[in-house]
Amino acid sequence: MPRADFYLIAKDRFKAEPLRLVCELARKAYDANLWTLVLARNAAQAEELDELLWAFDDDAYIPHQIAGTDDEDELTPVLIASPETDAPLRPLVINLRDGAVEGGFERVLEVVPADESARGPLRERWTQYKARGLEVNKHDM
C-alpha cells in the first residue's frame, strides 16, 4: 500500500534551516538504497538543496544532482527536480511543492513547516492522500 509520511518541523536546527531535514531524509533514503526524487518548489530551491547536500555532513556522501543537467539522471540515487523539469516519479518522493503528488510512487514524504499558519495546505494534503487510500503517518522532527 502506498504511504504518505508527514514530517513536522519542531527542532530548532530544522526551524532555522528546513532544507537540512530534507538532507537528512535523503541520506536515510540513500542508506536504505531507496531511489529518491525531490520535488523542489522552484529552481532556486533546487540549487540551494543541491549545495546543502554537498556540505551538510562531512561523513556522508549522497550521490545527487539536479534533474536535466546531464544524461545521468537514471544513474543518480537522489534526483532533485524543479517544476520546469519533467522527471519520472521514483519509489520515494520528497515533496516540497504546494500540491499533493499524483501518480505512481511507493512513499511520499511531506515536510511540514514549523509555522502553524503555513500548515493549512498540508492538512488538506493529508486528507487528499487519505481519500486516495494511502496509509498516512506523522513524525515530529
Short mmCIF file of N, CA, C and O in Angstrom, two decimals, residues 13-134:
data_model
loop_
_atom_site.label_atom_id
_atom_site.label_comp_id
_atom_site.label_asym_id
_atom_site.label_seq_id
_atom_site.Cartn_x
_atom_site.Cartn_y
_atom_site.Cartn_z
N ARG A 13 17.12 23.17 15.09
CA ARG A 13 18.04 23.09 13.95
C ARG A 13 17.30 22.99 12.63
O ARG A 13 17.78 23.46 11.61
N PHE A 14 16.10 22.41 12.64
CA PHE A 14 15.31 22.34 11.42
C PHE A 14 14.49 23.61 11.22
O PHE A 14 14.22 23.99 10.09
N LYS A 15 14.08 24.26 12.31
CA LYS A 15 13.36 25.52 12.18
C LYS A 15 14.23 26.57 11.50
O LYS A 15 13.78 27.31 10.65
N ALA A 16 15.50 26.61 11.89
CA ALA A 16 16.43 27.58 11.32
C ALA A 16 16.77 27.27 9.87
O ALA A 16 17.01 28.17 9.07
N GLU A 17 16.80 26.00 9.51
CA GLU A 17 17.18 25.58 8.16
C GLU A 17 16.37 24.34 7.76
O GLU A 17 16.82 23.21 7.85
N PRO A 18 15.12 24.56 7.29
CA PRO A 18 14.24 23.44 6.97
C PRO A 18 14.79 22.46 5.93
O PRO A 18 14.50 21.26 6.00
N LEU A 19 15.61 22.93 5.01
CA LEU A 19 16.16 22.03 4.00
C LEU A 19 17.15 21.03 4.61
O LEU A 19 17.44 20.00 4.01
N ARG A 20 17.63 21.31 5.80
CA ARG A 20 18.51 20.35 6.50
C ARG A 20 17.74 19.05 6.77
O ARG A 20 18.28 17.96 6.67
N LEU A 21 16.45 19.18 7.10
CA LEU A 21 15.62 17.99 7.30
C LEU A 21 15.52 17.19 6.00
O LEU A 21 15.61 15.97 6.00
N VAL A 22 15.37 17.89 4.89
CA VAL A 22 15.30 17.22 3.59
C VAL A 22 16.60 16.45 3.33
O VAL A 22 16.57 15.31 2.87
N CYS A 23 17.74 17.06 3.68
CA CYS A 23 19.03 16.38 3.51
C CYS A 23 19.08 15.11 4.36
O CYS A 23 19.55 14.07 3.89
N GLU A 24 18.62 15.19 5.58
CA GLU A 24 18.63 14.00 6.45
C GLU A 24 17.71 12.91 5.92
O GLU A 24 18.05 11.73 5.96
N LEU A 25 16.55 13.32 5.40
CA LEU A 25 15.63 12.33 4.82
C LEU A 25 16.26 11.69 3.58
O LEU A 25 16.15 10.47 3.37
N ALA A 26 16.93 12.50 2.76
CA ALA A 26 17.60 11.97 1.56
C ALA A 26 18.73 11.02 1.95
O ALA A 26 18.93 9.99 1.30
N ARG A 27 19.47 11.35 3.00
CA ARG A 27 20.55 10.47 3.45
C ARG A 27 19.99 9.12 3.93
O ARG A 27 20.50 8.06 3.57
N LYS A 28 18.91 9.16 4.71
CA LYS A 28 18.30 7.91 5.18
C LYS A 28 17.82 7.07 4.01
O LYS A 28 17.95 5.85 4.00
N ALA A 29 17.23 7.73 3.03
CA ALA A 29 16.75 7.02 1.84
C ALA A 29 17.92 6.39 1.08
O ALA A 29 17.85 5.22 0.69
N TYR A 30 18.98 7.14 0.90
CA TYR A 30 20.15 6.62 0.20
C TYR A 30 20.76 5.44 0.97
O TYR A 30 21.08 4.40 0.37
N ASP A 31 20.87 5.58 2.28
CA ASP A 31 21.41 4.49 3.10
C ASP A 31 20.55 3.23 3.00
O ASP A 31 21.06 2.12 3.13
N ALA A 32 19.24 3.40 2.77
CA ALA A 32 18.33 2.27 2.64
C ALA A 32 18.20 1.80 1.19
O ALA A 32 17.37 0.95 0.87
N ASN A 33 19.02 2.39 0.30
CA ASN A 33 19.02 2.04 -1.12
C ASN A 33 17.68 2.33 -1.79
O ASN A 33 17.22 1.56 -2.64
N LEU A 34 17.04 3.43 -1.39
CA LEU A 34 15.77 3.86 -2.00
C LEU A 34 16.05 5.00 -2.97
O LEU A 34 16.54 6.06 -2.57
N TRP A 35 15.74 4.77 -4.24
CA TRP A 35 15.93 5.82 -5.24
C TRP A 35 14.88 6.90 -5.01
O TRP A 35 13.69 6.61 -4.89
N THR A 36 15.35 8.13 -4.93
CA THR A 36 14.54 9.23 -4.43
C THR A 36 14.45 10.37 -5.43
O THR A 36 15.46 10.75 -6.05
N LEU A 37 13.26 10.94 -5.54
CA LEU A 37 13.04 12.15 -6.31
C LEU A 37 12.60 13.23 -5.34
O LEU A 37 11.64 13.05 -4.59
N VAL A 38 13.32 14.35 -5.34
CA VAL A 38 12.94 15.50 -4.52
C VAL A 38 12.28 16.51 -5.45
O VAL A 38 12.90 16.98 -6.41
N LEU A 39 11.02 16.83 -5.16
CA LEU A 39 10.29 17.81 -5.96
C LEU A 39 10.46 19.19 -5.31
O LEU A 39 9.78 19.51 -4.34
N ALA A 40 11.39 19.97 -5.84
CA ALA A 40 11.67 21.30 -5.31
C ALA A 40 10.57 22.27 -5.73
O ALA A 40 9.96 22.12 -6.79
N ARG A 41 10.36 23.28 -4.90
CA ARG A 41 9.33 24.29 -5.16
C ARG A 41 9.66 25.12 -6.40
O ARG A 41 8.79 25.51 -7.16
N ASN A 42 10.95 25.39 -6.61
CA ASN A 42 11.39 26.20 -7.74
C ASN A 42 12.87 25.92 -8.00
O ASN A 42 13.52 25.18 -7.25
N ALA A 43 13.41 26.52 -9.06
CA ALA A 43 14.81 26.28 -9.44
C ALA A 43 15.77 26.76 -8.35
O ALA A 43 16.79 26.12 -8.10
N ALA A 44 15.45 27.87 -7.71
CA ALA A 44 16.33 28.40 -6.66
C ALA A 44 16.41 27.42 -5.48
O ALA A 44 17.49 27.18 -4.93
N GLN A 45 15.29 26.84 -5.10
CA GLN A 45 15.30 25.87 -4.01
C GLN A 45 16.06 24.61 -4.42
O GLN A 45 16.79 24.02 -3.61
N ALA A 46 15.94 24.19 -5.67
CA ALA A 46 16.69 23.02 -6.16
C ALA A 46 18.19 23.28 -6.05
O ALA A 46 18.94 22.42 -5.59
N GLU A 47 18.63 24.47 -6.44
CA GLU A 47 20.04 24.83 -6.35
C GLU A 47 20.50 24.86 -4.89
O GLU A 47 21.58 24.37 -4.56
N GLU A 48 19.68 25.45 -4.02
CA GLU A 48 20.02 25.54 -2.60
C GLU A 48 20.16 24.14 -1.99
O GLU A 48 21.11 23.86 -1.24
N LEU A 49 19.24 23.27 -2.32
CA LEU A 49 19.28 21.90 -1.80
C LEU A 49 20.50 21.15 -2.35
O LEU A 49 21.17 20.42 -1.61
N ASP A 50 20.80 21.35 -3.62
CA ASP A 50 21.97 20.73 -4.23
C ASP A 50 23.23 21.13 -3.46
O ASP A 50 24.04 20.27 -3.10
N GLU A 51 23.40 22.41 -3.19
CA GLU A 51 24.57 22.89 -2.44
C GLU A 51 24.60 22.34 -1.02
O GLU A 51 25.65 21.92 -0.53
N LEU A 52 23.46 22.33 -0.38
CA LEU A 52 23.39 21.85 1.01
C LEU A 52 23.71 20.36 1.10
O LEU A 52 24.38 19.92 2.05
N LEU A 53 23.28 19.58 0.13
CA LEU A 53 23.58 18.14 0.14
C LEU A 53 25.09 17.87 0.04
O LEU A 53 25.57 16.87 0.55
N TRP A 54 25.82 18.76 -0.62
CA TRP A 54 27.27 18.59 -0.71
C TRP A 54 27.94 18.87 0.63
O TRP A 54 28.98 18.30 0.94
N ALA A 55 27.36 19.75 1.43
CA ALA A 55 28.07 20.27 2.60
C ALA A 55 27.47 19.92 3.96
O ALA A 55 28.09 20.20 4.97
N PHE A 56 26.28 19.34 4.02
CA PHE A 56 25.59 19.26 5.30
C PHE A 56 26.22 18.28 6.28
O PHE A 56 26.04 18.40 7.48
N ASP A 57 26.97 17.28 5.81
CA ASP A 57 27.57 16.30 6.72
C ASP A 57 28.91 15.84 6.14
O ASP A 57 28.94 15.25 5.06
N ASP A 58 29.99 16.10 6.86
CA ASP A 58 31.33 15.72 6.38
C ASP A 58 31.50 14.21 6.24
O ASP A 58 32.36 13.75 5.50
N ASP A 59 30.70 13.44 6.98
CA ASP A 59 30.84 11.99 6.98
C ASP A 59 29.88 11.28 6.02
O ASP A 59 29.88 10.05 5.97
N ALA A 60 29.07 12.03 5.31
CA ALA A 60 28.08 11.41 4.44
C ALA A 60 28.20 11.95 3.02
O ALA A 60 28.23 13.17 2.82
N TYR A 61 28.28 11.05 2.06
CA TYR A 61 28.23 11.44 0.66
C TYR A 61 26.93 10.89 0.09
O TYR A 61 26.68 9.68 0.15
N ILE A 62 26.12 11.77 -0.44
CA ILE A 62 24.85 11.37 -1.03
C ILE A 62 24.91 11.70 -2.52
O ILE A 62 24.86 12.88 -2.89
N PRO A 63 25.04 10.71 -3.39
CA PRO A 63 25.07 10.98 -4.82
C PRO A 63 23.75 11.61 -5.26
O PRO A 63 22.69 11.03 -5.07
N HIS A 64 23.85 12.80 -5.81
CA HIS A 64 22.64 13.55 -6.19
C HIS A 64 22.97 14.49 -7.33
O HIS A 64 24.13 14.77 -7.61
N GLN A 65 21.92 14.98 -7.96
CA GLN A 65 22.07 16.03 -8.96
C GLN A 65 20.71 16.63 -9.26
O GLN A 65 19.67 16.06 -8.90
N ILE A 66 20.76 17.78 -9.91
CA ILE A 66 19.52 18.43 -10.36
C ILE A 66 19.12 17.78 -11.67
O ILE A 66 19.95 17.60 -12.58
N ALA A 67 17.87 17.39 -11.78
CA ALA A 67 17.37 16.70 -12.97
C ALA A 67 17.56 17.55 -14.22
O ALA A 67 17.38 18.76 -14.20
N GLY A 68 17.93 16.86 -15.29
CA GLY A 68 18.06 17.52 -16.58
C GLY A 68 19.38 18.19 -16.83
O GLY A 68 19.57 18.80 -17.88
N THR A 69 20.33 18.12 -15.89
CA THR A 69 21.61 18.79 -16.10
C THR A 69 22.56 17.97 -16.98
O THR A 69 23.49 18.52 -17.55
N ASP A 70 22.34 16.67 -17.06
CA ASP A 70 23.10 15.82 -17.98
C ASP A 70 22.33 14.52 -18.21
O ASP A 70 21.20 14.39 -17.79
N ASP A 71 22.96 13.56 -18.85
CA ASP A 71 22.28 12.31 -19.19
C ASP A 71 22.36 11.27 -18.08
O ASP A 71 22.04 10.11 -18.30
N GLU A 72 22.77 11.65 -16.89
CA GLU A 72 23.00 10.70 -15.80
C GLU A 72 21.81 10.59 -14.84
O GLU A 72 21.93 9.96 -13.79
N ASP A 73 20.68 11.19 -15.15
CA ASP A 73 19.55 11.20 -14.23
C ASP A 73 19.17 9.81 -13.72
O ASP A 73 18.95 9.62 -12.53
N GLU A 74 19.12 8.81 -14.64
CA GLU A 74 18.70 7.47 -14.21
C GLU A 74 19.73 6.78 -13.34
O GLU A 74 19.43 5.79 -12.69
N LEU A 75 20.97 7.27 -13.34
CA LEU A 75 22.04 6.64 -12.58
C LEU A 75 22.26 7.29 -11.22
O LEU A 75 23.08 6.82 -10.44
N THR A 76 21.54 8.37 -10.94
CA THR A 76 21.75 9.14 -9.73
C THR A 76 20.71 8.77 -8.68
O THR A 76 19.51 8.93 -8.92
N PRO A 77 21.13 8.30 -7.51
CA PRO A 77 20.19 7.85 -6.48
C PRO A 77 19.23 8.92 -5.97
O PRO A 77 18.08 8.64 -5.69
N VAL A 78 19.71 10.17 -5.84
CA VAL A 78 18.84 11.25 -5.37
C VAL A 78 18.79 12.31 -6.47
O VAL A 78 19.80 12.94 -6.80
N LEU A 79 17.62 12.49 -7.02
CA LEU A 79 17.40 13.43 -8.11
C LEU A 79 16.53 14.58 -7.62
O LEU A 79 15.49 14.34 -6.99
N ILE A 80 16.97 15.80 -7.88
CA ILE A 80 16.23 17.00 -7.45
C ILE A 80 15.60 17.61 -8.70
O ILE A 80 16.31 17.92 -9.66
N ALA A 81 14.29 17.81 -8.69
CA ALA A 81 13.60 18.34 -9.87
C ALA A 81 12.86 19.63 -9.54
O ALA A 81 12.09 19.68 -8.58
N SER A 82 13.10 20.65 -10.33
CA SER A 82 12.31 21.87 -10.23
C SER A 82 11.06 21.69 -11.09
O SER A 82 11.00 20.77 -11.91
N PRO A 83 10.03 22.53 -10.92
CA PRO A 83 8.79 22.35 -11.69
C PRO A 83 8.98 22.42 -13.21
O PRO A 83 8.21 21.86 -13.95
N GLU A 84 10.04 23.09 -13.65
CA GLU A 84 10.29 23.24 -15.09
C GLU A 84 10.84 21.96 -15.72
O GLU A 84 10.90 21.85 -16.94
N THR A 85 11.27 21.01 -14.89
CA THR A 85 11.91 19.79 -15.39
C THR A 85 10.95 18.62 -15.27
O THR A 85 10.36 18.39 -14.22
N ASP A 86 10.83 17.88 -16.35
CA ASP A 86 9.99 16.69 -16.34
C ASP A 86 10.83 15.50 -15.91
O ASP A 86 11.70 15.04 -16.66
N ALA A 87 10.62 15.03 -14.69
CA ALA A 87 11.36 13.88 -14.18
C ALA A 87 10.37 12.81 -13.77
O ALA A 87 9.37 13.10 -13.11
N PRO A 88 10.61 11.56 -14.16
CA PRO A 88 9.69 10.49 -13.77
C PRO A 88 9.72 10.26 -12.27
O PRO A 88 10.76 10.43 -11.62
N LEU A 89 8.56 9.87 -11.73
CA LEU A 89 8.49 9.57 -10.30
C LEU A 89 9.37 8.38 -9.97
O LEU A 89 9.62 7.53 -10.82
N ARG A 90 9.80 8.34 -8.74
CA ARG A 90 10.60 7.23 -8.22
C ARG A 90 9.83 6.62 -7.07
O ARG A 90 8.84 7.18 -6.60
N PRO A 91 10.28 5.47 -6.56
CA PRO A 91 9.55 4.84 -5.46
C PRO A 91 9.37 5.76 -4.26
O PRO A 91 8.32 5.75 -3.62
N LEU A 92 10.38 6.59 -3.96
CA LEU A 92 10.30 7.53 -2.85
C LEU A 92 10.34 8.95 -3.40
O LEU A 92 11.23 9.29 -4.19
N VAL A 93 9.38 9.76 -2.98
CA VAL A 93 9.31 11.16 -3.42
C VAL A 93 9.30 12.04 -2.17
O VAL A 93 8.52 11.80 -1.25
N ILE A 94 10.19 13.03 -2.15
CA ILE A 94 10.16 14.05 -1.11
C ILE A 94 9.54 15.28 -1.75
O ILE A 94 10.10 15.84 -2.70
N ASN A 95 8.38 15.67 -1.27
CA ASN A 95 7.61 16.74 -1.91
C ASN A 95 7.75 18.06 -1.16
O ASN A 95 7.35 18.17 -0.01
N LEU A 96 8.31 19.06 -1.85
CA LEU A 96 8.43 20.40 -1.28
C LEU A 96 7.52 21.39 -2.00
O LEU A 96 7.55 22.58 -1.71
N ARG A 97 6.72 20.90 -2.91
CA ARG A 97 5.84 21.75 -3.70
C ARG A 97 4.52 22.00 -2.97
O ARG A 97 4.26 21.42 -1.92
N ASP A 98 3.68 22.83 -3.59
CA ASP A 98 2.44 23.25 -2.93
C ASP A 98 1.31 22.25 -3.01
O ASP A 98 0.37 22.31 -2.24
N GLY A 99 1.37 21.30 -3.94
CA GLY A 99 0.26 20.37 -4.10
C GLY A 99 0.66 18.94 -3.79
O GLY A 99 1.84 18.61 -3.72
N ALA A 100 -0.35 18.09 -3.63
CA ALA A 100 -0.12 16.67 -3.41
C ALA A 100 0.50 16.05 -4.66
O ALA A 100 0.27 16.51 -5.77
N VAL A 101 1.29 15.01 -4.46
CA VAL A 101 1.93 14.31 -5.57
C VAL A 101 0.92 13.34 -6.18
O VAL A 101 0.26 12.59 -5.47
N GLU A 102 0.80 13.39 -7.49
CA GLU A 102 -0.08 12.49 -8.23
C GLU A 102 0.77 11.45 -8.93
O GLU A 102 1.89 11.72 -9.31
N GLY A 103 0.24 10.27 -9.11
CA GLY A 103 0.94 9.26 -9.88
C GLY A 103 1.45 8.12 -9.04
O GLY A 103 1.12 7.99 -7.86
N GLY A 104 2.28 7.28 -9.67
CA GLY A 104 2.74 6.07 -9.04
C GLY A 104 4.02 6.24 -8.23
O GLY A 104 5.05 6.58 -8.78
N PHE A 105 3.94 6.04 -6.96
CA PHE A 105 5.08 6.03 -6.06
C PHE A 105 4.73 5.09 -4.92
O PHE A 105 3.58 4.76 -4.71
N GLU A 106 5.75 4.66 -4.20
CA GLU A 106 5.50 3.80 -3.05
C GLU A 106 5.32 4.61 -1.77
O GLU A 106 4.55 4.24 -0.90
N ARG A 107 6.05 5.72 -1.71
CA ARG A 107 6.02 6.53 -0.49
C ARG A 107 6.32 7.98 -0.84
O ARG A 107 7.20 8.26 -1.64
N VAL A 108 5.58 8.89 -0.22
CA VAL A 108 5.85 10.31 -0.37
C VAL A 108 6.11 10.89 1.01
O VAL A 108 5.44 10.54 1.98
N LEU A 109 7.13 11.75 1.09
CA LEU A 109 7.46 12.44 2.33
C LEU A 109 7.11 13.91 2.16
O LEU A 109 7.53 14.54 1.19
N GLU A 110 6.34 14.42 3.09
CA GLU A 110 5.93 15.82 3.07
C GLU A 110 6.57 16.51 4.27
O GLU A 110 6.45 16.04 5.40
N VAL A 111 7.26 17.64 4.03
CA VAL A 111 7.89 18.40 5.11
C VAL A 111 6.93 19.51 5.52
O VAL A 111 6.53 20.33 4.71
N VAL A 112 6.58 19.49 6.82
CA VAL A 112 5.59 20.43 7.35
C VAL A 112 6.32 21.54 8.10
O VAL A 112 7.06 21.26 9.05
N PRO A 113 6.14 22.81 7.70
CA PRO A 113 6.85 23.91 8.35
C PRO A 113 6.48 24.07 9.82
O PRO A 113 5.41 23.65 10.26
N ALA A 114 7.40 24.69 10.56
CA ALA A 114 7.18 24.93 11.99
C ALA A 114 6.09 25.99 12.20
O ALA A 114 5.37 25.95 13.20
N ASP A 115 5.93 26.89 11.25
CA ASP A 115 4.95 27.96 11.35
C ASP A 115 3.53 27.40 11.23
O ASP A 115 3.15 26.88 10.18
N GLU A 116 2.79 27.48 12.30
CA GLU A 116 1.42 26.93 12.35
C GLU A 116 0.54 27.49 11.24
O GLU A 116 -0.29 26.79 10.67
N SER A 117 0.72 28.77 10.90
CA SER A 117 -0.13 29.39 9.88
C SER A 117 0.13 28.82 8.48
O SER A 117 -0.70 28.96 7.59
N ALA A 118 1.27 28.17 8.28
CA ALA A 118 1.60 27.60 6.97
C ALA A 118 1.17 26.14 6.85
O ALA A 118 1.37 25.52 5.81
N ARG A 119 0.56 25.60 7.88
CA ARG A 119 0.24 24.17 7.89
C ARG A 119 -1.12 23.83 7.25
O ARG A 119 -1.38 22.67 6.98
N GLY A 120 -1.97 24.80 7.02
CA GLY A 120 -3.30 24.56 6.47
C GLY A 120 -3.29 23.74 5.19
O GLY A 120 -3.99 22.71 5.09
N PRO A 121 -2.50 24.13 4.17
CA PRO A 121 -2.48 23.36 2.93
C PRO A 121 -2.00 21.92 3.13
O PRO A 121 -2.46 21.01 2.44
N LEU A 122 -1.12 21.70 4.10
CA LEU A 122 -0.64 20.34 4.35
C LEU A 122 -1.70 19.49 5.03
O LEU A 122 -1.76 18.28 4.81
N ARG A 123 -2.56 20.13 5.82
CA ARG A 123 -3.69 19.38 6.39
C ARG A 123 -4.62 18.91 5.27
O ARG A 123 -5.14 17.79 5.29
N GLU A 124 -4.83 19.78 4.27
CA GLU A 124 -5.65 19.41 3.12
C GLU A 124 -5.00 18.26 2.36
O GLU A 124 -5.68 17.32 1.91
N ARG A 125 -3.69 18.31 2.21
CA ARG A 125 -2.97 17.26 1.52
C ARG A 125 -3.10 15.92 2.25
O ARG A 125 -3.25 14.88 1.64
N TRP A 126 -3.04 15.98 3.58
CA TRP A 126 -3.23 14.77 4.41
C TRP A 126 -4.56 14.13 4.04
O TRP A 126 -4.65 12.93 3.80
N THR A 127 -5.62 14.95 3.98
CA THR A 127 -6.95 14.47 3.65
C THR A 127 -7.00 13.90 2.24
O THR A 127 -7.63 12.86 2.00
N GLN A 128 -6.32 14.56 1.30
CA GLN A 128 -6.30 14.07 -0.09
C GLN A 128 -5.63 12.70 -0.18
O GLN A 128 -6.15 11.79 -0.84
N TYR A 129 -4.49 12.55 0.47
CA TYR A 129 -3.80 11.26 0.42
C TYR A 129 -4.65 10.16 1.06
O TYR A 129 -4.74 9.05 0.55
N LYS A 130 -5.27 10.48 2.17
CA LYS A 130 -6.11 9.50 2.86
C LYS A 130 -7.29 9.09 1.97
O LYS A 130 -7.62 7.91 1.88
N ALA A 131 -7.90 10.06 1.31
CA ALA A 131 -9.03 9.78 0.42
C ALA A 131 -8.60 8.90 -0.76
O ALA A 131 -9.42 8.15 -1.30
N ARG A 132 -7.35 8.98 -1.16
CA ARG A 132 -6.83 8.16 -2.25
C ARG A 132 -6.42 6.77 -1.77
O ARG A 132 -5.93 5.96 -2.55
N GLY A 133 -6.57 6.50 -0.46
CA GLY A 133 -6.29 5.18 0.07
C GLY A 133 -4.87 4.97 0.56
O GLY A 133 -4.48 3.84 0.84
N LEU A 134 -4.08 6.04 0.67
CA LEU A 134 -2.72 5.91 1.17
C LEU A 134 -2.73 5.77 2.69
O LEU A 134 -3.59 6.34 3.38
#
